[in-house]
Tab-separated table of C-alpha atoms in Angstrom:
chain	number	residue	atom	x	y	z
U	1	UNK	CA	122.577	58.368	127.529
U	2	UNK	CA	119.986	56.587	125.416
U	3	UNK	CA	118.478	55.376	128.675
U	4	UNK	CA	118.297	58.931	130.011
U	5	UNK	CA	116.667	60.129	126.791
U	6	UNK	CA	114.168	57.259	126.974
U	7	UNK	CA	113.180	58.049	130.570
U	8	UNK	CA	112.719	61.727	129.630
U	9	UNK	CA	110.488	60.641	126.727
U	10	UNK	CA	108.409	58.476	129.078
U	11	UNK	CA	107.922	61.367	131.501
U	12	UNK	CA	106.742	63.514	128.572
U	13	UNK	CA	104.316	60.738	127.576
U	14	UNK	CA	103.098	60.609	131.185
U	15	UNK	CA	102.382	64.365	131.094
U	16	UNK	CA	100.512	64.028	127.797
U	17	UNK	CA	98.524	60.939	128.793
U	18	UNK	CA	97.474	62.478	132.087
U	19	UNK	CA	96.534	65.710	130.315
U	20	UNK	CA	98.706	67.814	132.611
U	21	UNK	CA	99.319	71.441	131.655
U	22	UNK	CA	101.900	74.111	132.588
U	23	UNK	CA	102.007	74.575	136.376
U	24	UNK	CA	100.295	71.253	137.176
U	25	UNK	CA	102.096	69.159	139.806
U	26	UNK	CA	103.835	65.952	138.822
U	27	UNK	CA	103.409	62.963	141.156
U	28	UNK	CA	106.002	62.215	143.834
U	29	UNK	CA	109.323	60.799	142.729
U	30	UNK	CA	108.324	57.313	143.911
U	31	UNK	CA	105.057	57.423	141.967
U	32	UNK	CA	106.792	58.769	138.861
U	33	UNK	CA	109.404	55.981	139.047
U	34	UNK	CA	106.613	53.417	139.160
U	35	UNK	CA	104.660	55.113	136.385
U	36	UNK	CA	107.578	55.220	133.921
U	37	UNK	CA	109.276	52.025	135.109
U	38	UNK	CA	112.651	53.546	135.893
U	39	UNK	CA	114.993	53.916	138.861
U	40	UNK	CA	115.114	56.975	141.082
U	41	UNK	CA	118.507	58.000	139.723
U	42	UNK	CA	117.318	57.700	136.096
U	43	UNK	CA	114.199	59.725	136.837
U	44	UNK	CA	116.233	62.402	138.638
U	45	UNK	CA	118.571	62.720	135.675
U	46	UNK	CA	115.700	62.888	133.205
U	47	UNK	CA	114.046	65.571	135.351
U	48	UNK	CA	117.228	67.640	135.091
U	49	UNK	CA	117.229	67.387	131.307
U	50	UNK	CA	113.543	68.326	131.160
U	51	UNK	CA	114.221	71.238	133.515
U	52	UNK	CA	116.840	72.610	131.117
U	53	UNK	CA	114.114	72.622	128.439
U	54	UNK	CA	111.528	74.213	130.779
U	55	UNK	CA	109.279	71.184	130.304
U	56	UNK	CA	109.551	70.476	134.034
U	57	UNK	CA	110.048	72.944	136.868
U	58	UNK	CA	111.450	71.984	140.280
U	59	UNK	CA	110.248	74.235	143.102
U	60	UNK	CA	112.443	73.450	146.070
U	61	UNK	CA	110.539	72.466	149.160
U	62	UNK	CA	107.352	72.154	147.109
U	63	UNK	CA	107.793	69.521	144.451
U	64	UNK	CA	108.017	69.051	140.721
U	65	UNK	CA	105.629	70.685	138.253
U	66	UNK	CA	105.033	70.834	134.525
U	67	UNK	CA	107.150	73.789	133.342
U	68	UNK	CA	106.008	76.912	131.536
U	69	UNK	CA	107.340	75.527	128.245
U	70	UNK	CA	108.890	78.925	127.630
U	71	UNK	CA	111.609	79.590	125.099
U	72	UNK	CA	114.176	79.938	127.892
U	73	UNK	CA	116.266	77.243	126.232
U	74	UNK	CA	116.258	79.258	123.013
U	75	UNK	CA	117.560	82.309	124.876
U	76	UNK	CA	120.241	80.217	126.546
U	77	UNK	CA	121.401	78.664	123.308
U	78	UNK	CA	121.273	81.871	121.235
U	79	UNK	CA	123.005	83.967	123.880
U	80	UNK	CA	125.796	81.497	124.146
U	81	UNK	CA	126.131	81.407	120.365
U	82	UNK	CA	126.249	85.216	120.393
U	83	UNK	CA	128.973	85.303	123.009
U	84	UNK	CA	130.966	82.616	121.208
U	85	UNK	CA	130.883	84.506	117.926
U	86	UNK	CA	131.634	87.905	119.428
U	87	UNK	CA	134.825	88.071	117.397
U	88	UNK	CA	132.937	87.024	114.270
U	89	UNK	CA	131.647	90.459	113.166
U	90	UNK	CA	128.750	90.371	115.636
U	91	UNK	CA	127.225	87.694	113.453
U	92	UNK	CA	124.433	86.632	115.828
U	93	UNK	CA	123.434	90.229	116.514
U	94	UNK	CA	123.253	91.039	112.779
U	95	UNK	CA	121.089	87.971	112.235
U	96	UNK	CA	118.890	88.870	115.188
U	97	UNK	CA	118.328	92.431	113.976
U	98	UNK	CA	117.145	91.125	110.590
U	99	UNK	CA	114.734	88.676	112.234
U	100	UNK	CA	113.341	91.251	114.709
U	101	UNK	CA	112.847	93.863	111.986
U	102	UNK	CA	111.249	91.347	109.584
U	103	UNK	CA	108.740	90.197	112.211
U	104	UNK	CA	107.817	93.712	113.383
U	105	UNK	CA	107.464	95.082	109.865
U	106	UNK	CA	105.741	91.953	108.574
U	107	UNK	CA	103.108	92.195	111.293
U	108	UNK	CA	102.358	95.879	110.574
U	109	UNK	CA	98.846	95.016	109.350
U	110	UNK	CA	97.699	92.971	112.373
U	111	UNK	CA	99.475	95.369	114.803
U	112	UNK	CA	97.653	98.379	113.332
U	113	UNK	CA	94.355	96.496	113.283
U	114	UNK	CA	94.670	95.645	116.985
U	115	UNK	CA	95.827	99.136	118.030
U	116	UNK	CA	93.521	101.095	120.366
U	117	UNK	CA	93.540	104.084	122.752
U	118	UNK	CA	94.567	102.016	125.768
U	119	UNK	CA	97.625	100.672	123.987
U	120	UNK	CA	98.393	104.154	122.621
U	121	UNK	CA	98.532	105.533	126.167
U	122	UNK	CA	100.789	102.742	127.410
U	123	UNK	CA	103.233	102.918	124.485
U	124	UNK	CA	103.414	106.719	124.618
U	125	UNK	CA	104.091	106.574	128.346
U	126	UNK	CA	106.945	104.111	127.805
U	127	UNK	CA	108.445	106.227	124.986
U	128	UNK	CA	108.235	109.328	127.233
U	129	UNK	CA	109.940	107.459	130.069
U	130	UNK	CA	112.707	106.412	127.695
U	131	UNK	CA	113.246	110.044	126.636
U	132	UNK	CA	113.380	111.221	130.271
U	133	UNK	CA	115.781	108.489	131.328
U	134	UNK	CA	117.997	109.103	128.296
U	135	UNK	CA	118.078	112.833	129.132
U	136	UNK	CA	119.354	111.926	132.605
U	137	UNK	CA	121.943	109.597	131.058
U	138	UNK	CA	120.166	106.543	132.482
U	139	UNK	CA	119.508	103.205	130.796
U	140	UNK	CA	115.953	102.499	129.592
U	141	UNK	CA	116.307	98.796	128.988
U	142	UNK	CA	113.168	97.814	130.962
U	143	UNK	CA	110.965	100.317	129.121
U	144	UNK	CA	112.403	99.277	125.768
U	145	UNK	CA	111.658	95.581	126.385
U	146	UNK	CA	108.135	96.360	127.601
U	147	UNK	CA	107.494	98.532	124.520
U	148	UNK	CA	108.344	95.773	122.039
U	149	UNK	CA	106.365	93.167	123.963
U	150	UNK	CA	103.298	95.447	124.213
U	151	UNK	CA	103.387	95.984	120.431
U	152	UNK	CA	102.881	92.245	119.907
U	153	UNK	CA	100.590	91.425	122.817
U	154	UNK	CA	97.270	92.385	121.131
U	155	UNK	CA	97.952	89.790	118.403
U	156	UNK	CA	97.260	87.059	120.954
U	157	UNK	CA	99.963	84.880	119.395
U	158	UNK	CA	101.881	83.426	122.332
U	159	UNK	CA	104.669	82.104	120.111
U	160	UNK	CA	105.301	85.592	118.711
U	161	UNK	CA	105.261	87.089	122.228
U	162	UNK	CA	107.735	84.481	123.468
U	163	UNK	CA	109.995	84.855	120.411
U	164	UNK	CA	109.918	88.663	120.794
U	165	UNK	CA	110.924	88.376	124.454
U	166	UNK	CA	113.591	85.782	123.660
U	167	UNK	CA	115.087	87.812	120.802
U	168	UNK	CA	114.989	90.999	122.867
U	169	UNK	CA	116.792	89.324	125.768
U	170	UNK	CA	119.506	87.889	123.563
U	171	UNK	CA	119.853	91.232	121.766
U	172	UNK	CA	120.302	93.038	125.120
U	173	UNK	CA	122.901	90.544	126.363
U	174	UNK	CA	124.887	90.331	123.145
U	175	UNK	CA	124.693	94.076	122.372
U	176	UNK	CA	125.818	94.884	125.903
U	177	UNK	CA	129.431	95.354	124.877
U	178	UNK	CA	128.533	97.622	121.936
U	179	UNK	CA	129.431	101.273	122.423
U	180	UNK	CA	126.584	103.726	122.076
U	181	UNK	CA	126.874	107.433	121.336
U	182	UNK	CA	124.516	110.121	122.720
U	183	UNK	CA	123.436	110.585	119.094
U	184	UNK	CA	122.463	106.919	118.598
U	185	UNK	CA	120.626	106.870	121.946
U	186	UNK	CA	118.625	109.962	120.908
U	187	UNK	CA	117.865	108.320	117.555
U	188	UNK	CA	116.608	105.170	119.289
U	189	UNK	CA	114.320	107.146	121.607
U	190	UNK	CA	112.936	109.167	118.684
U	191	UNK	CA	112.228	105.977	116.722
U	192	UNK	CA	109.992	104.727	119.534
U	193	UNK	CA	108.017	107.965	119.453
U	194	UNK	CA	107.785	107.684	115.663
U	195	UNK	CA	106.403	104.132	115.991
U	196	UNK	CA	103.691	105.390	118.372
U	197	UNK	CA	102.843	108.318	116.045
U	198	UNK	CA	102.570	106.003	113.012
U	199	UNK	CA	100.284	103.613	114.905
U	200	UNK	CA	98.167	106.497	116.110
U	201	UNK	CA	97.838	107.785	112.526
U	202	UNK	CA	97.029	104.283	111.260
U	203	UNK	CA	99.834	104.680	108.733
U	204	UNK	CA	101.439	101.359	107.651
U	205	UNK	CA	104.182	103.002	105.593
U	206	UNK	CA	105.176	105.359	108.424
U	207	UNK	CA	105.172	102.396	110.837
U	208	UNK	CA	107.450	100.382	108.539
U	209	UNK	CA	109.811	103.362	108.200
U	210	UNK	CA	109.861	103.974	111.964
U	211	UNK	CA	110.768	100.308	112.606
U	212	UNK	CA	113.536	100.627	109.992
U	213	UNK	CA	114.815	103.795	111.738
U	214	UNK	CA	114.662	102.001	115.091
U	215	UNK	CA	117.229	99.423	113.964
U	216	UNK	CA	119.370	101.912	111.986
U	217	UNK	CA	121.789	102.790	114.827
U	218	UNK	CA	122.596	99.162	115.674
U	219	UNK	CA	122.902	98.288	111.961
U	220	UNK	CA	125.415	101.135	111.490
U	221	UNK	CA	127.342	100.015	114.549
U	222	UNK	CA	127.443	96.428	113.248
U	223	UNK	CA	128.745	97.575	109.872
U	224	UNK	CA	131.672	99.311	111.542
U	225	UNK	CA	132.793	95.890	112.832
U	226	UNK	CA	133.960	94.751	116.253
U	227	UNK	CA	137.261	96.639	116.170
U	228	UNK	CA	135.690	100.092	116.546
L	1	UNK	CA	120.236	72.562	141.734
L	2	UNK	CA	121.976	75.916	142.089
L	3	UNK	CA	125.204	73.998	142.283
L	4	UNK	CA	124.416	72.186	139.043
L	5	UNK	CA	123.518	75.459	137.355
L	6	UNK	CA	126.735	77.030	138.612
L	7	UNK	CA	128.870	74.185	137.270
L	8	UNK	CA	127.112	74.430	133.885
L	9	UNK	CA	127.853	78.189	133.868
L	10	UNK	CA	131.520	77.512	134.629
L	11	UNK	CA	131.787	75.028	131.781
L	12	UNK	CA	130.289	77.659	129.451
L	13	UNK	CA	132.851	80.180	130.728
L	14	UNK	CA	135.588	77.622	130.097
L	15	UNK	CA	134.414	77.225	126.478
L	16	UNK	CA	134.358	81.023	125.995
L	17	UNK	CA	137.707	81.667	127.668
L	18	UNK	CA	139.415	78.956	125.677
L	19	UNK	CA	137.815	80.252	122.471
L	20	UNK	CA	136.383	76.848	121.592
L	21	UNK	CA	133.848	76.660	118.777
L	22	UNK	CA	131.173	74.157	117.674
L	23	UNK	CA	132.729	70.724	117.151
L	24	UNK	CA	135.901	71.472	119.166
L	25	UNK	CA	136.779	68.804	121.745
L	26	UNK	CA	136.419	69.545	125.448
L	27	UNK	CA	139.226	68.342	127.739
L	28	UNK	CA	138.945	64.986	129.533
L	29	UNK	CA	136.532	64.749	132.452
L	30	UNK	CA	139.400	64.901	134.949
L	31	UNK	CA	140.844	68.025	133.319
L	32	UNK	CA	137.423	69.662	133.143
L	33	UNK	CA	136.798	68.926	136.840
L	34	UNK	CA	140.086	70.590	137.721
L	35	UNK	CA	139.410	73.540	135.403
L	36	UNK	CA	135.978	74.333	136.831
L	37	UNK	CA	136.719	73.206	140.413
L	38	UNK	CA	133.877	70.701	140.688
L	39	UNK	CA	133.442	66.999	141.362
L	40	UNK	CA	133.074	64.369	138.666
L	41	UNK	CA	129.405	63.837	139.484
L	42	UNK	CA	128.638	67.590	139.314
L	43	UNK	CA	130.441	67.922	135.998
L	44	UNK	CA	128.613	64.892	134.610
L	45	UNK	CA	125.264	66.353	135.591
L	46	UNK	CA	126.121	69.763	134.154
L	47	UNK	CA	127.221	68.080	130.911
L	48	UNK	CA	123.775	66.463	130.683
L	49	UNK	CA	122.030	69.803	131.064
L	50	UNK	CA	124.305	71.387	128.469
L	51	UNK	CA	123.675	68.429	126.142
L	52	UNK	CA	119.916	69.063	126.331
L	53	UNK	CA	120.637	72.610	125.104
L	54	UNK	CA	123.009	71.386	122.341
L	55	UNK	CA	125.800	73.442	123.903
L	56	UNK	CA	127.739	70.226	124.503
L	57	UNK	CA	127.688	67.020	122.479
L	58	UNK	CA	128.739	63.623	123.842
L	59	UNK	CA	130.021	61.236	121.166
L	60	UNK	CA	130.213	57.861	122.829
L	61	UNK	CA	133.579	56.216	122.560
L	62	UNK	CA	135.098	59.488	121.356
L	63	UNK	CA	134.629	62.144	124.005
L	64	UNK	CA	132.833	65.376	124.703
L	65	UNK	CA	132.668	68.257	122.227
L	66	UNK	CA	131.212	71.742	121.968
L	67	UNK	CA	127.730	71.199	120.482
L	68	UNK	CA	126.317	72.612	117.287
L	69	UNK	CA	124.319	75.210	119.266
L	70	UNK	CA	121.351	74.363	117.070
L	71	UNK	CA	117.782	75.227	117.908
L	72	UNK	CA	117.057	71.577	118.741
L	73	UNK	CA	115.861	72.653	122.191
L	74	UNK	CA	113.408	75.061	120.571
L	75	UNK	CA	111.984	72.232	118.452
L	76	UNK	CA	111.721	70.006	121.517
L	77	UNK	CA	109.947	72.627	123.582
L	78	UNK	CA	107.602	73.835	120.819
L	79	UNK	CA	106.676	70.326	119.715
L	80	UNK	CA	105.804	69.341	123.231
L	81	UNK	CA	103.749	72.501	123.631
L	82	UNK	CA	101.991	71.635	120.363
L	83	UNK	CA	101.188	68.120	121.514
L	84	UNK	CA	100.005	69.349	124.922
L	85	UNK	CA	97.618	71.845	123.389
L	86	UNK	CA	96.319	69.507	120.696
L	87	UNK	CA	92.847	69.814	122.185
L	88	UNK	CA	93.216	73.587	122.342
L	89	UNK	CA	92.066	74.441	118.814
L	90	UNK	CA	95.428	73.653	117.302
L	91	UNK	CA	96.706	76.774	119.001
L	92	UNK	CA	100.410	76.164	118.456
L	93	UNK	CA	99.907	75.321	114.792
L	94	UNK	CA	97.873	78.505	114.196
L	95	UNK	CA	100.605	80.543	115.863
L	96	UNK	CA	103.287	78.765	113.872
L	97	UNK	CA	101.533	79.377	110.552
L	98	UNK	CA	101.371	83.124	111.295
L	99	UNK	CA	105.081	83.250	112.176
L	100	UNK	CA	106.165	81.225	109.121
L	101	UNK	CA	104.047	83.312	106.744
L	102	UNK	CA	105.224	86.610	108.300
L	103	UNK	CA	108.886	85.671	107.937
L	104	UNK	CA	108.589	84.365	104.364
L	105	UNK	CA	106.522	87.327	103.171
L	106	UNK	CA	108.606	89.841	105.156
L	107	UNK	CA	111.795	88.605	103.522
L	108	UNK	CA	110.354	88.844	99.977
L	109	UNK	CA	112.781	91.672	99.095
L	110	UNK	CA	116.018	89.944	100.144
L	111	UNK	CA	114.794	86.565	98.797
L	112	UNK	CA	114.093	88.075	95.366
L	113	UNK	CA	117.402	89.961	95.407
L	114	UNK	CA	119.331	86.749	96.099
L	115	UNK	CA	117.428	84.630	93.539
L	116	UNK	CA	119.415	83.249	90.596
L	117	UNK	CA	119.218	80.591	87.858
L	118	UNK	CA	120.817	77.903	89.990
L	119	UNK	CA	118.254	78.336	92.755
L	120	UNK	CA	115.466	78.509	90.164
L	121	UNK	CA	116.467	75.083	88.823
L	122	UNK	CA	116.628	73.534	92.289
L	123	UNK	CA	113.283	74.946	93.490
L	124	UNK	CA	111.522	74.012	90.251
L	125	UNK	CA	112.913	70.487	90.487
L	126	UNK	CA	111.588	70.152	94.057
L	127	UNK	CA	108.140	71.523	93.093
L	128	UNK	CA	108.026	69.071	90.153
L	129	UNK	CA	108.961	66.175	92.449
L	130	UNK	CA	106.169	67.225	94.853
L	131	UNK	CA	103.645	67.193	91.989
L	132	UNK	CA	104.805	63.746	90.824
L	133	UNK	CA	104.720	62.257	94.313
L	134	UNK	CA	101.296	63.787	95.016
L	135	UNK	CA	99.983	62.308	91.740
L	136	UNK	CA	101.123	58.872	92.947
L	137	UNK	CA	99.481	59.494	96.334
L	138	UNK	CA	102.869	59.664	98.062
L	139	UNK	CA	104.014	62.078	100.765
L	140	UNK	CA	106.421	64.871	99.723
L	141	UNK	CA	107.515	65.968	103.154
L	142	UNK	CA	111.263	65.844	102.395
L	143	UNK	CA	110.913	67.949	99.246
L	144	UNK	CA	108.669	70.441	101.047
L	145	UNK	CA	111.187	70.953	103.873
L	146	UNK	CA	114.066	71.307	101.420
L	147	UNK	CA	112.077	73.857	99.371
L	148	UNK	CA	111.467	76.189	102.333
L	149	UNK	CA	115.058	75.900	103.543
L	150	UNK	CA	116.452	76.613	100.053
L	151	UNK	CA	114.313	79.774	99.848
L	152	UNK	CA	116.106	81.183	102.897
L	153	UNK	CA	119.603	79.836	102.312
L	154	UNK	CA	120.862	82.612	99.959
L	155	UNK	CA	120.181	85.190	102.719
L	156	UNK	CA	123.155	83.788	104.641
L	157	UNK	CA	121.349	84.364	107.935
L	158	UNK	CA	121.988	81.230	109.975
L	159	UNK	CA	119.404	82.174	112.605
L	160	UNK	CA	116.698	82.433	109.933
L	161	UNK	CA	117.760	79.096	108.420
L	162	UNK	CA	117.665	77.421	111.842
L	163	UNK	CA	114.308	78.989	112.765
L	164	UNK	CA	112.862	77.955	109.385
L	165	UNK	CA	114.011	74.363	109.929
L	166	UNK	CA	112.776	74.379	113.537
L	167	UNK	CA	109.358	75.807	112.637
L	168	UNK	CA	109.010	73.424	109.709
L	169	UNK	CA	109.827	70.399	111.873
L	170	UNK	CA	107.346	71.387	114.565
L	171	UNK	CA	104.720	72.133	111.906
L	172	UNK	CA	105.218	68.671	110.368
L	173	UNK	CA	104.988	66.905	113.751
L	174	UNK	CA	102.007	68.866	115.062
L	175	UNK	CA	100.126	68.882	111.727
L	176	UNK	CA	100.627	65.138	111.381
L	177	UNK	CA	97.196	64.357	112.793
L	178	UNK	CA	95.440	66.859	110.511
L	179	UNK	CA	93.361	65.293	107.737
L	180	UNK	CA	94.225	66.383	104.222
L	181	UNK	CA	91.995	66.200	101.168
L	182	UNK	CA	93.244	65.514	97.617
L	183	UNK	CA	92.075	69.072	96.859
L	184	UNK	CA	94.192	70.672	99.620
L	185	UNK	CA	97.233	68.583	98.586
L	186	UNK	CA	96.845	69.791	94.982
L	187	UNK	CA	96.521	73.397	96.232
L	188	UNK	CA	99.734	73.039	98.288
L	189	UNK	CA	101.680	71.656	95.326
L	190	UNK	CA	100.407	74.441	93.049
L	191	UNK	CA	101.402	77.085	95.591
L	192	UNK	CA	105.018	75.874	95.456
L	193	UNK	CA	105.003	76.200	91.665
L	194	UNK	CA	103.456	79.684	92.011
L	195	UNK	CA	106.251	80.706	94.430
L	196	UNK	CA	108.877	79.598	91.879
L	197	UNK	CA	107.077	81.440	89.051
L	198	UNK	CA	106.841	84.660	91.103
L	199	UNK	CA	110.550	84.497	91.975
L	200	UNK	CA	111.441	83.830	88.362
L	201	UNK	CA	109.365	86.863	87.271
L	202	UNK	CA	110.935	89.018	90.038
L	203	UNK	CA	107.411	89.902	91.148
L	204	UNK	CA	107.188	90.754	94.894
L	205	UNK	CA	103.377	90.993	94.900
L	206	UNK	CA	102.949	87.628	93.178
L	207	UNK	CA	105.444	86.096	95.623
L	208	UNK	CA	103.517	87.463	98.618
L	209	UNK	CA	100.252	86.116	97.181
L	210	UNK	CA	101.772	82.698	96.461
L	211	UNK	CA	103.041	82.444	100.064
L	212	UNK	CA	99.551	83.400	101.271
L	213	UNK	CA	98.023	80.695	99.028
L	214	UNK	CA	100.583	78.204	100.333
L	215	UNK	CA	99.244	78.527	103.882
L	216	UNK	CA	95.569	78.807	102.874
L	217	UNK	CA	94.725	75.071	103.114
L	218	UNK	CA	96.148	74.689	106.635
L	219	UNK	CA	94.498	77.951	107.735
L	220	UNK	CA	91.108	76.673	106.495
L	221	UNK	CA	91.641	73.347	108.239
L	222	UNK	CA	92.541	75.154	111.500
L	223	UNK	CA	89.409	77.285	111.309
L	224	UNK	CA	87.276	74.155	111.117
L	225	UNK	CA	88.573	73.144	114.552
L	226	UNK	CA	89.856	69.842	115.896
L	227	UNK	CA	86.516	68.024	115.796
L	228	UNK	CA	86.406	67.741	111.993
């Protein structure tokens, strides 16, 4: 296993030394073996490890590329932890809600500073779609995800965008088994409209309160415990 | 590759269905092959992928266990992204500083609420050690890491503790090549003492300002750009 780890490290060094970036092709397997001084089987195994971390991406029939270096591995690991601890008072979900709320509220200043008419239109449209879908008893998971990503996008901080997406995905998977009531769904939809209104008014306090209200239904549900 | 992914998924299902937790032993390779209906070589490969994600841990000479499900993969992926973009205006480090500051400032309320005499003694001791080491021209990286982890520990949110550790580790690796001046080192040490004083006084505003001051030297250095 040390050997496998070492070969993976050498491939990473190769990527760095050759100044390759996400999406750039890696050399052929034979060339890579020569470059890192390892056997085909060792290189193949190392490639698999690096694929799990999204450092390398294998496109079948095309070749091997530098990966997107996304936080896919974080999602994988957190989701699994969430599923494992499902009996443990929704521990991962509680933790996730605190992190999501802290980041959204903590970035109120920069979010408000970056807010403009274009973003207002897009967020309002998504909140309206959520309300319509909820009224028809449909899920609005896509719109919800898009809304939270759009909030962060103007900050231009790729790490925050990736963390937001990762946390949202894990939240959606882990919360999947949670019961919702028509009341809590209505509350969630209203909170999104309240977030848009607060942004539009340039009101930090109202924004902070709307984010708090957004997580209130899931917080209540978590306090009831898994038995309910 | 689909096959490998599928076998990894089945092993995860096996862990869930058998209610195994971190540190619990997995069955022997032969038993696992039978349980998931796959060949030895497929199971071995899947185990390697799951090891990269810290979902499985191989202890040589002992066997295979459920991993600690840490955010090791996040550190790996972020560090590599940081190294790759080293020429890119320290992009990852800038992003990381914003996330770390947002989380620490955003959790001011809960951190202050959980603060007690025991924690005060420990944090003060660490800040004093940093000052002493800095005066002798020594690095205080261990004390610094411990300080930021201890701040979060009373919250009892394992995800926040893991993220704090992960972000700190990546920060330390990526910032390694940054020059420091005796002035900026002194400023950093003082900021840790100011954080302790603000906590001790129960003063949220002072705490927020001290956290801001803590990241000021690295922010200034990042604004200068990589050429300096």
